[in-house]
Amino acid sequence: MRAAAPQGVPDRVIVVGGGLAGLRTLAELRGLGFDGELVWVGAETTPAYDRPPLSKELLSRPEPLWLAEDLGHQHTELADAVHLGRAATGLRRDGGALIVSTDAGELAADAVVAATGSEPVRPWPDAVALHSAADATHLREQVRPGRHVVIIGAGWIGAEVAGVAAGAGIRVTVLEAGSAPLWRQLGEVAGERTREWYTTAGVELRTDVIVTEVDGGTVTLDDGSTVTGDIVLSAVGVRPATGWLDGVVPTLASGHVVTDRAGATAAPGVWAVGDIAMRETLHFGAVPGGHWFAALRDPALVAADILGLPLPPAEAAPEVFSDQLGHHLEVFGRLVRDGEPGAARVLRTLDGGWSELHVSDQRLVGAVVVDAPREVAAVRKLLRGEALPRLDLALAGDPAVALRAATLP
Ligand SMILES: Cc1cc2nc3c(=O)[nH]c(=O)nc-3n(C[C@H](O)[C@H](O)[C@H](O)COP(=O)(O)OP(=O)(O)OC[C@H]3O[C@@H](n4cnc5c(N)ncnc54)[C@H](O)[C@@H]3O)c2cc1C
């Protein structure tokens, strides 16, 4: 028999979504002392696994990296009821209760945490995608020596798979609609610096090409020309899986659910975390999910809020990592836009790598760091304080000066 919950703290919480954010929410709730009933619902039949290795270790890791092993969170010990292989199809209110409809009946709770992640955008049915462990198994069977892999999109996943396949001696062509790889994620200038990585890896990269159709292995471009391979991977982005929240929780045109800093949505009793959330951060405005660190860290805020506990005064900056074409890349905070008033970018050429610091009104607001682990540690530390640091831009531009020494009091 469980102890009665303190006033305001729910007796029964349903966490919907069987991935990293869902599992971390279970662990954080229990870690903070939640003693009520905890129910976990996930559409995939497998226990939670880590997605980043699906692309980075596509050819070398035949089994998923199970999060229970990696993080030490056993969902069977954390949750009172676990419903894997069961998808939420809707959410409604019934009196004071929230009712989650699933493809195998209804579940009632006082609080719901939506952690249903994202789904790959699939404009072309004949192209495969890489999002789940099942997708990785399928792709691994197809990506073999002697074959030609055509990848649509030079974003995170396209670049990672291109590097892995080329490293195994497989012919790869990447088709990118923008003028540089990663232009959407890093901006054109920083993205352009990654172009040579493709050349060095032996990958054919074609930018400014628009795909109009995929028919079997043949990709048609908007100038009427075609590129034919043995397999076509579409890596053109993801969209939050929020359809089941329709009518109760408002979503943006992008599909994201807007939340406050703690993950609370506009719908009382409903929190959102991980890829589906657009969370208000301390220093960087509203930041969309879609990155591993948000799914790892933000459940701590959600759990504290559900339990009525105070949030920490500081928090880590948004952070995205990628291993692609033999390089390690990290993106922190907010990247400034071209022409943004008061904004500047400072390039530091470092031993073996580089960093591009993003500055707004003399304050460091973000950074792109490549092949420079010390710089990663410095940026991470500088951006996690209660205030963003002011920089002496001349000093910051001198790579001989450690980043910390370029900050102003
Ligand atoms: C191949 C790949 C490589 C990646 N590499 C990196 C990287 O290097 N760096 C980085 O920062 N990020 C990376 N990411 C992104 C990162 O993995 C995600 O940000 C993270 O997994 C998000 O966790 P999540 O729990 O919010 O969502 P997910 O991991 O997507 O989990 C959501 C779960 O909810 C389930 N679900 C969906 N709809 C429903 C429903 N209606 N009912 C019940 N369950 C449902 C899904 O099936 C899924 O199991 C990568 C992603 C992929 C696919």
Short mmCIF file of C-alpha atoms and ligand atoms in Angstrom, two decimals:
data_model
loop_
_atom_site.label_atom_id
_atom_site.label_comp_id
_atom_site.label_asym_id
_atom_site.label_seq_id
_atom_site.Cartn_x
_atom_site.Cartn_y
_atom_site.Cartn_z
CA MET A 1 0.00 0.00 0.00
CA ARG A 2 1.46 3.33 -1.03
CA ALA A 3 1.41 6.43 1.18
CA ALA A 4 -1.20 9.05 0.28
CA ALA A 5 0.21 11.67 -2.07
CA PRO A 6 0.83 15.18 -0.67
CA GLN A 7 -1.76 17.72 -1.79
CA GLY A 8 -1.31 18.70 -5.45
CA VAL A 9 0.92 15.75 -6.22
CA PRO A 10 -0.85 13.27 -8.53
CA ASP A 11 -1.62 9.75 -7.35
CA ARG A 12 -1.28 8.24 -10.82
CA VAL A 13 0.99 9.39 -13.65
CA ILE A 14 1.00 7.95 -17.17
CA VAL A 15 4.17 8.45 -19.19
CA VAL A 16 3.46 7.99 -22.90
CA GLY A 17 6.48 7.25 -25.11
CA GLY A 18 8.91 4.38 -24.74
CA GLY A 19 12.13 6.21 -25.63
CA LEU A 20 14.86 8.08 -23.78
CA ALA A 21 12.66 10.94 -22.51
CA GLY A 22 9.96 8.53 -21.30
CA LEU A 23 12.38 6.25 -19.46
CA ARG A 24 14.25 9.19 -17.92
CA THR A 25 10.94 10.64 -16.69
CA LEU A 26 10.14 7.38 -14.88
CA ALA A 27 13.60 7.39 -13.31
CA GLU A 28 13.49 11.05 -12.28
CA LEU A 29 10.01 10.74 -10.74
CA ARG A 30 11.10 7.79 -8.62
CA GLY A 31 14.48 9.41 -7.90
CA LEU A 32 12.69 12.47 -6.48
CA GLY A 33 10.55 10.28 -4.27
CA PHE A 34 7.29 9.87 -6.21
CA ASP A 35 5.47 7.09 -4.45
CA GLY A 36 2.26 7.06 -6.49
CA GLU A 37 1.29 4.79 -9.36
CA LEU A 38 3.41 5.04 -12.48
CA VAL A 39 2.27 3.65 -15.83
CA TRP A 40 4.44 3.49 -18.97
CA VAL A 41 3.00 3.21 -22.47
CA GLY A 42 5.17 2.82 -25.60
CA ALA A 43 4.30 2.03 -29.19
CA GLU A 44 7.42 0.00 -29.93
CA THR A 45 7.46 -3.60 -28.71
CA THR A 46 11.11 -3.36 -27.62
CA PRO A 47 12.34 -1.77 -24.38
CA ALA A 48 13.93 1.67 -24.74
CA TYR A 49 17.13 1.86 -26.78
CA ASP A 50 19.51 4.61 -27.77
CA ARG A 51 18.97 6.12 -31.23
CA PRO A 52 22.32 7.90 -31.94
CA PRO A 53 24.22 4.60 -32.43
CA LEU A 54 21.68 3.52 -35.08
CA SER A 55 23.45 5.76 -37.60
CA LYS A 56 26.96 6.09 -36.12
CA GLU A 57 27.34 2.35 -35.62
CA LEU A 58 24.98 1.23 -38.37
CA LEU A 59 27.32 -1.44 -39.75
CA SER A 60 29.17 -2.37 -36.55
CA ARG A 61 26.38 -2.78 -33.97
CA PRO A 62 23.75 -5.33 -35.03
CA GLU A 63 21.79 -5.07 -31.74
CA PRO A 64 20.40 -1.83 -30.26
CA LEU A 65 22.16 -0.23 -27.30
CA TRP A 66 19.56 -0.87 -24.59
CA LEU A 67 19.05 2.16 -22.32
CA ALA A 68 18.44 -0.09 -19.31
CA GLU A 69 22.06 -1.23 -19.61
CA ASP A 70 23.48 2.13 -20.60
CA LEU A 71 21.71 4.26 -17.97
CA GLY A 72 20.96 1.62 -15.36
CA HIS A 73 17.21 2.38 -15.41
CA GLN A 74 15.09 -0.80 -15.18
CA HIS A 75 11.58 0.13 -16.31
CA THR A 76 10.10 -2.94 -14.62
CA GLU A 77 11.35 -1.65 -11.26
CA LEU A 78 10.35 1.96 -11.91
CA ALA A 79 6.82 1.55 -13.30
CA ASP A 80 3.89 -0.30 -11.75
CA ALA A 81 2.49 -1.17 -15.18
CA VAL A 82 4.34 -1.28 -18.50
CA HIS A 83 2.44 -1.43 -21.78
CA LEU A 84 4.93 -1.82 -24.62
CA GLY A 85 3.64 -2.35 -28.15
CA ARG A 86 0.67 -0.12 -27.30
CA ALA A 87 0.17 3.25 -29.02
CA ALA A 88 -1.72 6.18 -27.53
CA THR A 89 -4.40 7.29 -29.97
CA GLY A 90 -6.05 10.14 -28.06
CA LEU A 91 -6.30 12.16 -24.87
CA ARG A 92 -9.42 13.59 -23.21
CA ARG A 93 -10.69 14.82 -19.85
CA ASP A 94 -13.34 13.09 -17.82
CA GLY A 95 -14.14 15.14 -14.74
CA GLY A 96 -10.84 15.58 -12.91
CA ALA A 97 -9.17 12.66 -14.71
CA LEU A 98 -7.14 12.52 -17.89
CA ILE A 99 -7.99 9.57 -20.11
CA VAL A 100 -5.39 8.22 -22.54
CA SER A 101 -6.97 6.15 -25.33
CA THR A 102 -4.73 3.46 -26.71
CA ASP A 103 -5.09 0.82 -29.40
CA ALA A 104 -5.78 -1.63 -26.56
CA GLY A 105 -8.21 0.26 -24.32
CA GLU A 106 -8.24 3.34 -22.09
CA LEU A 107 -6.04 4.34 -19.15
CA ALA A 108 -6.89 7.03 -16.58
CA ALA A 109 -4.51 9.26 -14.62
CA ASP A 110 -4.21 12.56 -12.75
CA ALA A 111 -1.16 13.59 -14.79
CA VAL A 112 0.19 12.65 -18.21
CA VAL A 113 3.71 13.10 -19.54
CA ALA A 114 3.83 13.12 -23.34
CA ALA A 115 7.19 11.82 -24.57
CA THR A 116 6.27 10.35 -27.93
CA GLY A 117 9.30 11.71 -29.78
CA SER A 118 9.31 12.30 -33.49
CA GLU A 119 8.72 10.50 -36.76
CA PRO A 120 10.78 10.84 -39.92
CA VAL A 121 9.26 12.89 -42.71
CA ARG A 122 8.76 10.46 -45.62
CA PRO A 123 7.97 12.31 -48.85
CA TRP A 124 8.90 9.34 -51.07
CA PRO A 125 7.50 5.87 -50.27
CA ASP A 126 10.26 4.11 -52.24
CA ALA A 127 13.01 5.68 -50.10
CA VAL A 128 13.86 4.12 -46.73
CA ALA A 129 14.29 6.13 -43.52
CA LEU A 130 16.46 5.61 -40.45
CA HIS A 131 14.71 6.29 -37.19
CA SER A 132 14.05 3.04 -35.34
CA ALA A 133 15.98 -0.12 -34.55
CA ALA A 134 13.82 -1.90 -37.15
CA ASP A 135 14.82 0.72 -39.76
CA ALA A 136 18.49 0.15 -38.87
CA THR A 137 18.16 -3.61 -39.31
CA HIS A 138 16.58 -3.11 -42.73
CA LEU A 139 19.17 -0.54 -43.83
CA ARG A 140 22.08 -2.69 -42.58
CA GLU A 141 20.94 -5.53 -44.85
CA GLN A 142 20.84 -3.17 -47.83
CA VAL A 143 24.06 -1.21 -47.33
CA ARG A 144 26.66 -3.70 -48.58
CA PRO A 145 29.96 -3.50 -50.48
CA GLY A 146 29.42 -3.33 -54.22
CA ARG A 147 26.23 -1.32 -53.81
CA HIS A 148 25.56 2.34 -54.45
CA VAL A 149 23.73 4.20 -51.69
CA VAL A 150 21.95 7.44 -52.58
CA ILE A 151 21.17 9.65 -49.57
CA ILE A 152 18.71 12.53 -49.80
CA GLY A 153 19.66 15.21 -47.27
CA ALA A 154 23.07 16.28 -45.91
CA GLY A 155 21.76 16.86 -42.38
CA TRP A 156 22.84 15.00 -39.24
CA ILE A 157 21.66 11.53 -40.21
CA GLY A 158 22.52 11.78 -43.91
CA ALA A 159 26.09 12.83 -43.08
CA GLU A 160 26.52 10.13 -40.44
CA VAL A 161 25.30 7.31 -42.66
CA ALA A 162 27.34 8.63 -45.60
CA GLY A 163 30.49 8.49 -43.49
CA VAL A 164 29.82 5.01 -42.14
CA ALA A 165 28.98 3.57 -45.57
CA ALA A 166 31.94 5.24 -47.31
CA GLY A 167 34.21 4.01 -44.52
CA ALA A 168 33.15 0.46 -45.41
CA GLY A 169 34.15 1.04 -49.04
CA ILE A 170 30.58 1.52 -50.27
CA ARG A 171 29.83 4.03 -53.02
CA VAL A 172 27.74 6.94 -51.66
CA THR A 173 26.06 9.90 -53.33
CA VAL A 174 24.47 12.61 -51.17
CA LEU A 175 21.87 14.97 -52.68
CA GLU A 176 21.27 18.19 -50.76
CA ALA A 177 18.67 20.86 -51.59
CA GLY A 178 20.59 23.66 -49.85
CA SER A 179 23.87 25.20 -50.93
CA ALA A 180 25.92 23.56 -48.15
CA PRO A 181 25.72 20.50 -45.91
CA LEU A 182 24.10 21.16 -42.52
CA TRP A 183 23.05 24.64 -43.68
CA ARG A 184 19.79 24.39 -41.81
CA GLN A 185 21.46 23.30 -38.57
CA LEU A 186 24.65 25.44 -38.61
CA GLY A 187 24.07 28.16 -41.21
CA GLU A 188 25.73 28.19 -44.62
CA VAL A 189 29.16 29.43 -43.52
CA ALA A 190 29.82 26.75 -40.90
CA GLY A 191 28.04 24.12 -43.01
CA GLU A 192 30.31 24.89 -45.95
CA ARG A 193 33.34 24.07 -43.81
CA THR A 194 32.15 20.46 -43.66
CA ARG A 195 32.06 20.06 -47.46
CA GLU A 196 35.68 18.93 -47.66
CA TRP A 197 34.89 16.08 -45.23
CA TYR A 198 32.81 14.48 -47.99
CA THR A 199 35.60 14.80 -50.54
CA THR A 200 38.16 13.30 -48.15
CA ALA A 201 35.81 10.40 -47.33
CA GLY A 202 35.23 9.70 -51.04
CA VAL A 203 31.53 10.65 -50.89
CA GLU A 204 30.00 12.40 -53.89
CA LEU A 205 28.14 15.43 -52.49
CA ARG A 206 25.82 17.40 -54.77
CA THR A 207 24.32 20.58 -53.30
CA ASP A 208 21.54 22.81 -54.72
CA VAL A 209 19.71 19.79 -56.13
CA ILE A 210 15.99 19.31 -55.56
CA VAL A 211 14.59 15.79 -55.56
CA THR A 212 11.14 15.54 -57.10
CA GLU A 213 10.57 11.78 -57.24
CA VAL A 214 11.98 8.43 -56.13
CA ASP A 215 11.04 5.35 -58.15
CA GLY A 216 12.77 2.20 -56.93
CA GLY A 217 16.46 3.15 -56.86
CA THR A 218 16.04 6.02 -59.31
CA VAL A 219 15.92 9.56 -57.99
CA THR A 220 14.61 12.28 -60.30
CA LEU A 221 15.82 15.86 -59.84
CA ASP A 222 13.91 19.03 -60.71
CA ASP A 223 16.04 19.58 -63.85
CA GLY A 224 14.74 16.24 -65.15
CA SER A 225 18.05 14.38 -64.65
CA THR A 226 18.22 11.17 -62.63
CA VAL A 227 20.59 9.49 -60.17
CA THR A 228 20.28 5.73 -59.87
CA GLY A 229 21.52 3.71 -56.91
CA ASP A 230 20.72 0.36 -55.28
CA ILE A 231 19.09 1.91 -52.24
CA VAL A 232 17.76 5.38 -51.51
CA LEU A 233 17.79 6.75 -47.95
CA SER A 234 15.60 9.74 -47.23
CA ALA A 235 17.11 11.82 -44.40
CA VAL A 236 15.16 15.05 -44.70
CA GLY A 237 14.06 15.62 -41.13
CA VAL A 238 11.54 14.58 -38.51
CA ARG A 239 8.22 15.82 -37.16
CA PRO A 240 6.98 15.52 -33.57
CA ALA A 241 4.56 12.61 -33.00
CA THR A 242 1.80 14.67 -31.41
CA GLY A 243 -1.34 13.61 -33.31
CA TRP A 244 -2.72 11.78 -30.26
CA LEU A 245 -2.79 15.05 -28.27
CA ASP A 246 -5.17 16.79 -30.72
CA GLY A 247 -8.03 18.66 -29.09
CA VAL A 248 -6.48 18.81 -25.61
CA VAL A 249 -2.90 20.03 -25.99
CA PRO A 250 -2.23 22.82 -28.53
CA THR A 251 0.58 22.21 -31.01
CA LEU A 252 2.50 24.53 -33.33
CA ALA A 253 2.47 24.20 -37.14
CA SER A 254 5.80 22.37 -36.74
CA GLY A 255 4.00 19.82 -34.55
CA HIS A 256 5.86 20.82 -31.37
CA VAL A 257 4.10 21.28 -28.04
CA VAL A 258 5.00 24.59 -26.39
CA THR A 259 5.98 24.19 -22.74
CA ASP A 260 7.29 26.36 -19.95
CA ARG A 261 10.74 25.79 -18.52
CA ALA A 262 9.49 22.79 -16.53
CA GLY A 263 7.81 21.07 -19.47
CA ALA A 264 4.26 22.01 -18.40
CA THR A 265 1.92 22.49 -21.39
CA ALA A 266 -1.07 24.82 -21.71
CA ALA A 267 -3.28 21.86 -20.73
CA PRO A 268 -3.42 21.43 -16.93
CA GLY A 269 -1.98 18.10 -15.80
CA VAL A 270 -0.13 17.46 -19.07
CA TRP A 271 3.64 17.81 -19.48
CA ALA A 272 5.67 17.29 -22.69
CA VAL A 273 9.36 16.39 -22.92
CA GLY A 274 11.98 15.27 -25.43
CA ASP A 275 11.61 15.60 -29.19
CA ILE A 276 7.97 16.68 -29.08
CA ALA A 277 8.51 19.69 -26.81
CA MET A 278 9.42 23.31 -27.57
CA ARG A 279 10.69 24.22 -24.12
CA GLU A 280 11.29 27.71 -22.77
CA THR A 281 14.91 27.80 -21.62
CA LEU A 282 16.64 30.14 -19.18
CA HIS A 283 18.84 31.96 -21.70
CA PHE A 284 18.04 30.73 -25.21
CA GLY A 285 14.32 31.32 -25.67
CA ALA A 286 12.00 28.52 -26.78
CA VAL A 287 14.14 25.60 -27.96
CA PRO A 288 12.62 22.70 -29.93
CA GLY A 289 13.50 19.14 -28.92
CA GLY A 290 15.07 16.81 -31.43
CA HIS A 291 18.31 16.29 -29.58
CA TRP A 292 19.48 13.56 -27.28
CA PHE A 293 20.61 15.81 -24.42
CA ALA A 294 17.15 17.41 -24.10
CA ALA A 295 15.57 13.95 -23.78
CA LEU A 296 18.21 12.99 -21.21
CA ARG A 297 18.18 16.12 -19.06
CA ASP A 298 14.76 17.75 -19.28
CA PRO A 299 12.84 14.94 -17.54
CA ALA A 300 14.50 16.09 -14.30
CA LEU A 301 12.67 19.43 -14.63
CA VAL A 302 9.38 17.74 -15.53
CA ALA A 303 9.55 15.38 -12.57
CA ALA A 304 10.38 18.21 -10.15
CA ASP A 305 7.45 20.24 -11.45
CA ILE A 306 4.98 17.36 -11.19
CA LEU A 307 6.05 16.89 -7.59
CA GLY A 308 5.83 20.61 -6.81
CA LEU A 309 9.58 20.91 -6.15
CA PRO A 310 11.63 24.00 -7.07
CA LEU A 311 13.57 23.99 -10.34
CA PRO A 312 17.36 24.47 -10.22
CA PRO A 313 18.42 28.10 -10.81
CA ALA A 314 20.86 27.10 -13.59
CA GLU A 315 20.64 24.58 -16.42
CA ALA A 316 22.90 23.17 -19.12
CA ALA A 317 22.70 24.89 -22.51
CA PRO A 318 21.01 23.03 -25.37
CA GLU A 319 23.63 20.74 -26.90
CA VAL A 320 23.69 18.57 -30.03
CA PHE A 321 26.49 16.18 -30.92
CA SER A 322 27.29 14.30 -34.09
CA ASP A 323 30.04 11.99 -35.35
CA GLN A 324 30.24 12.32 -39.07
CA LEU A 325 32.78 11.57 -41.80
CA GLY A 326 35.56 11.16 -39.23
CA HIS A 327 34.79 14.34 -37.29
CA HIS A 328 33.13 15.12 -33.96
CA LEU A 329 30.84 18.10 -33.91
CA GLU A 330 29.00 19.80 -31.04
CA VAL A 331 26.50 22.65 -31.25
CA PHE A 332 25.61 24.66 -28.16
CA GLY A 333 22.99 27.21 -27.22
CA ARG A 334 21.53 29.49 -29.85
CA LEU A 335 23.20 30.22 -33.18
CA VAL A 336 22.77 33.82 -34.33
CA ARG A 337 21.10 34.57 -37.66
CA ASP A 338 22.69 36.43 -40.59
CA GLY A 339 22.03 40.15 -40.18
CA GLU A 340 20.75 39.82 -36.60
CA PRO A 341 21.30 43.19 -34.83
CA GLY A 342 24.16 43.09 -32.30
CA ALA A 343 25.27 39.62 -33.42
CA ALA A 344 28.75 38.40 -34.33
CA ARG A 345 30.49 35.12 -35.14
CA VAL A 346 34.08 34.55 -34.07
CA LEU A 347 36.12 31.77 -35.68
CA ARG A 348 38.86 30.11 -33.61
CA THR A 349 41.27 27.84 -35.46
CA LEU A 350 42.32 25.34 -32.84
CA ASP A 351 44.82 22.54 -32.70
CA GLY A 352 43.22 19.86 -34.93
CA GLY A 353 39.82 21.57 -35.12
CA TRP A 354 37.93 24.83 -34.90
CA SER A 355 35.13 26.57 -33.10
CA GLU A 356 32.73 29.26 -34.20
CA LEU A 357 31.51 31.34 -31.28
CA HIS A 358 28.09 32.97 -31.61
CA VAL A 359 27.81 36.27 -29.81
CA SER A 360 24.87 38.60 -29.21
CA ASP A 361 25.42 42.02 -27.61
CA GLN A 362 28.89 40.84 -26.60
CA ARG A 363 27.54 37.82 -24.75
CA LEU A 364 28.36 34.27 -25.78
CA VAL A 365 25.02 32.68 -26.75
CA GLY A 366 26.12 29.62 -28.72
CA ALA A 367 28.93 27.79 -30.49
CA VAL A 368 29.77 25.19 -33.11
CA VAL A 369 32.81 23.17 -32.04
CA VAL A 370 34.58 20.64 -34.27
CA ASP A 371 37.27 18.18 -33.21
CA ALA A 372 38.19 20.20 -30.12
CA PRO A 373 37.27 18.41 -26.86
CA ARG A 374 38.82 21.08 -24.60
CA GLU A 375 36.81 23.80 -26.29
CA VAL A 376 33.66 21.66 -25.86
CA ALA A 377 34.28 21.46 -22.13
CA ALA A 378 34.96 25.21 -21.91
CA VAL A 379 31.83 26.22 -23.85
CA ARG A 380 29.65 23.79 -21.90
CA LYS A 381 30.86 25.28 -18.63
CA LEU A 382 30.56 28.92 -19.73
CA LEU A 383 26.99 28.49 -20.99
CA ARG A 384 25.57 26.74 -17.96
CA GLY A 385 25.80 29.60 -15.48
CA GLU A 386 22.96 31.73 -14.16
CA ALA A 387 23.99 34.47 -16.67
CA LEU A 388 25.62 34.23 -20.09
CA PRO A 389 29.29 35.35 -20.10
CA ARG A 390 30.48 38.58 -21.73
CA LEU A 391 33.40 38.18 -24.12
CA ASP A 392 36.33 40.33 -25.19
CA LEU A 393 35.90 39.61 -28.91
CA ALA A 394 39.53 40.41 -29.82
CA LEU A 395 40.81 38.00 -27.18
CA ALA A 396 38.21 35.38 -28.10
CA GLY A 397 39.41 35.50 -31.70
CA ASP A 398 42.94 34.60 -30.63
CA PRO A 399 43.14 30.80 -30.51
CA ALA A 400 46.21 31.01 -28.27
CA VAL A 401 43.95 32.47 -25.55
CA ALA A 402 41.89 29.93 -23.62
CA LEU A 403 38.21 30.74 -23.97
CA ARG A 404 37.74 31.28 -20.26
CA ALA A 405 40.49 33.94 -20.33
CA ALA A 406 38.52 35.85 -23.00
CA THR A 407 35.55 36.42 -20.70
CA LEU A 408 34.92 39.81 -19.09
CA PRO A 409 33.86 40.32 -15.49
C1 LIG B 1 19.48 7.60 -36.24
C2 LIG B 1 19.44 8.70 -35.22
C3 LIG B 1 20.61 9.27 -34.77
C4 LIG B 1 20.57 10.31 -33.85
N1 LIG B 1 21.75 10.87 -33.45
C5 LIG B 1 21.74 11.91 -32.58
C6 LIG B 1 22.94 12.55 -32.18
O1 LIG B 1 24.03 12.16 -32.59
N2 LIG B 1 22.87 13.60 -31.32
C7 LIG B 1 21.67 14.06 -30.84
O2 LIG B 1 21.66 15.04 -30.09
N3 LIG B 1 20.50 13.46 -31.20
C8 LIG B 1 20.52 12.40 -32.06
N4 LIG B 1 19.33 11.81 -32.43
C9 LIG B 1 18.08 12.31 -31.85
C10 LIG B 1 17.83 11.65 -30.50
O3 LIG B 1 17.96 10.28 -30.61
C11 LIG B 1 16.43 12.04 -30.06
O4 LIG B 1 16.45 13.43 -29.82
C12 LIG B 1 15.97 11.29 -28.81
O5 LIG B 1 15.90 9.92 -29.07
C13 LIG B 1 14.61 11.80 -28.38
O6 LIG B 1 14.10 11.02 -27.38
P1 LIG B 1 12.52 10.94 -27.15
O7 LIG B 1 12.34 9.98 -26.02
O8 LIG B 1 11.97 12.31 -27.07
O9 LIG B 1 11.93 10.33 -28.49
P2 LIG B 1 12.12 8.91 -29.14
O10 LIG B 1 13.49 8.38 -28.91
O11 LIG B 1 11.68 9.07 -30.56
O12 LIG B 1 11.10 7.99 -28.36
C14 LIG B 1 9.70 8.18 -28.48
C15 LIG B 1 9.02 6.85 -28.33
O13 LIG B 1 7.62 7.08 -28.29
C16 LIG B 1 6.97 6.13 -29.12
N5 LIG B 1 5.68 6.66 -29.59
C17 LIG B 1 5.44 7.50 -30.64
N6 LIG B 1 4.13 7.74 -30.75
C18 LIG B 1 3.54 7.06 -29.74
C19 LIG B 1 2.19 6.93 -29.33
N7 LIG B 1 1.18 7.55 -29.95
N8 LIG B 1 1.92 6.13 -28.26
C20 LIG B 1 2.93 5.51 -27.59
N9 LIG B 1 4.21 5.59 -27.95
C21 LIG B 1 4.51 6.37 -29.02
C22 LIG B 1 7.94 5.91 -30.25
O14 LIG B 1 7.67 4.69 -30.89
C23 LIG B 1 9.27 5.91 -29.50
O15 LIG B 1 9.59 4.66 -29.02
C24 LIG B 1 19.34 10.77 -33.36
C25 LIG B 1 18.14 10.19 -33.82
C26 LIG B 1 18.19 9.17 -34.74
C27 LIG B 1 16.90 8.56 -35.23
#
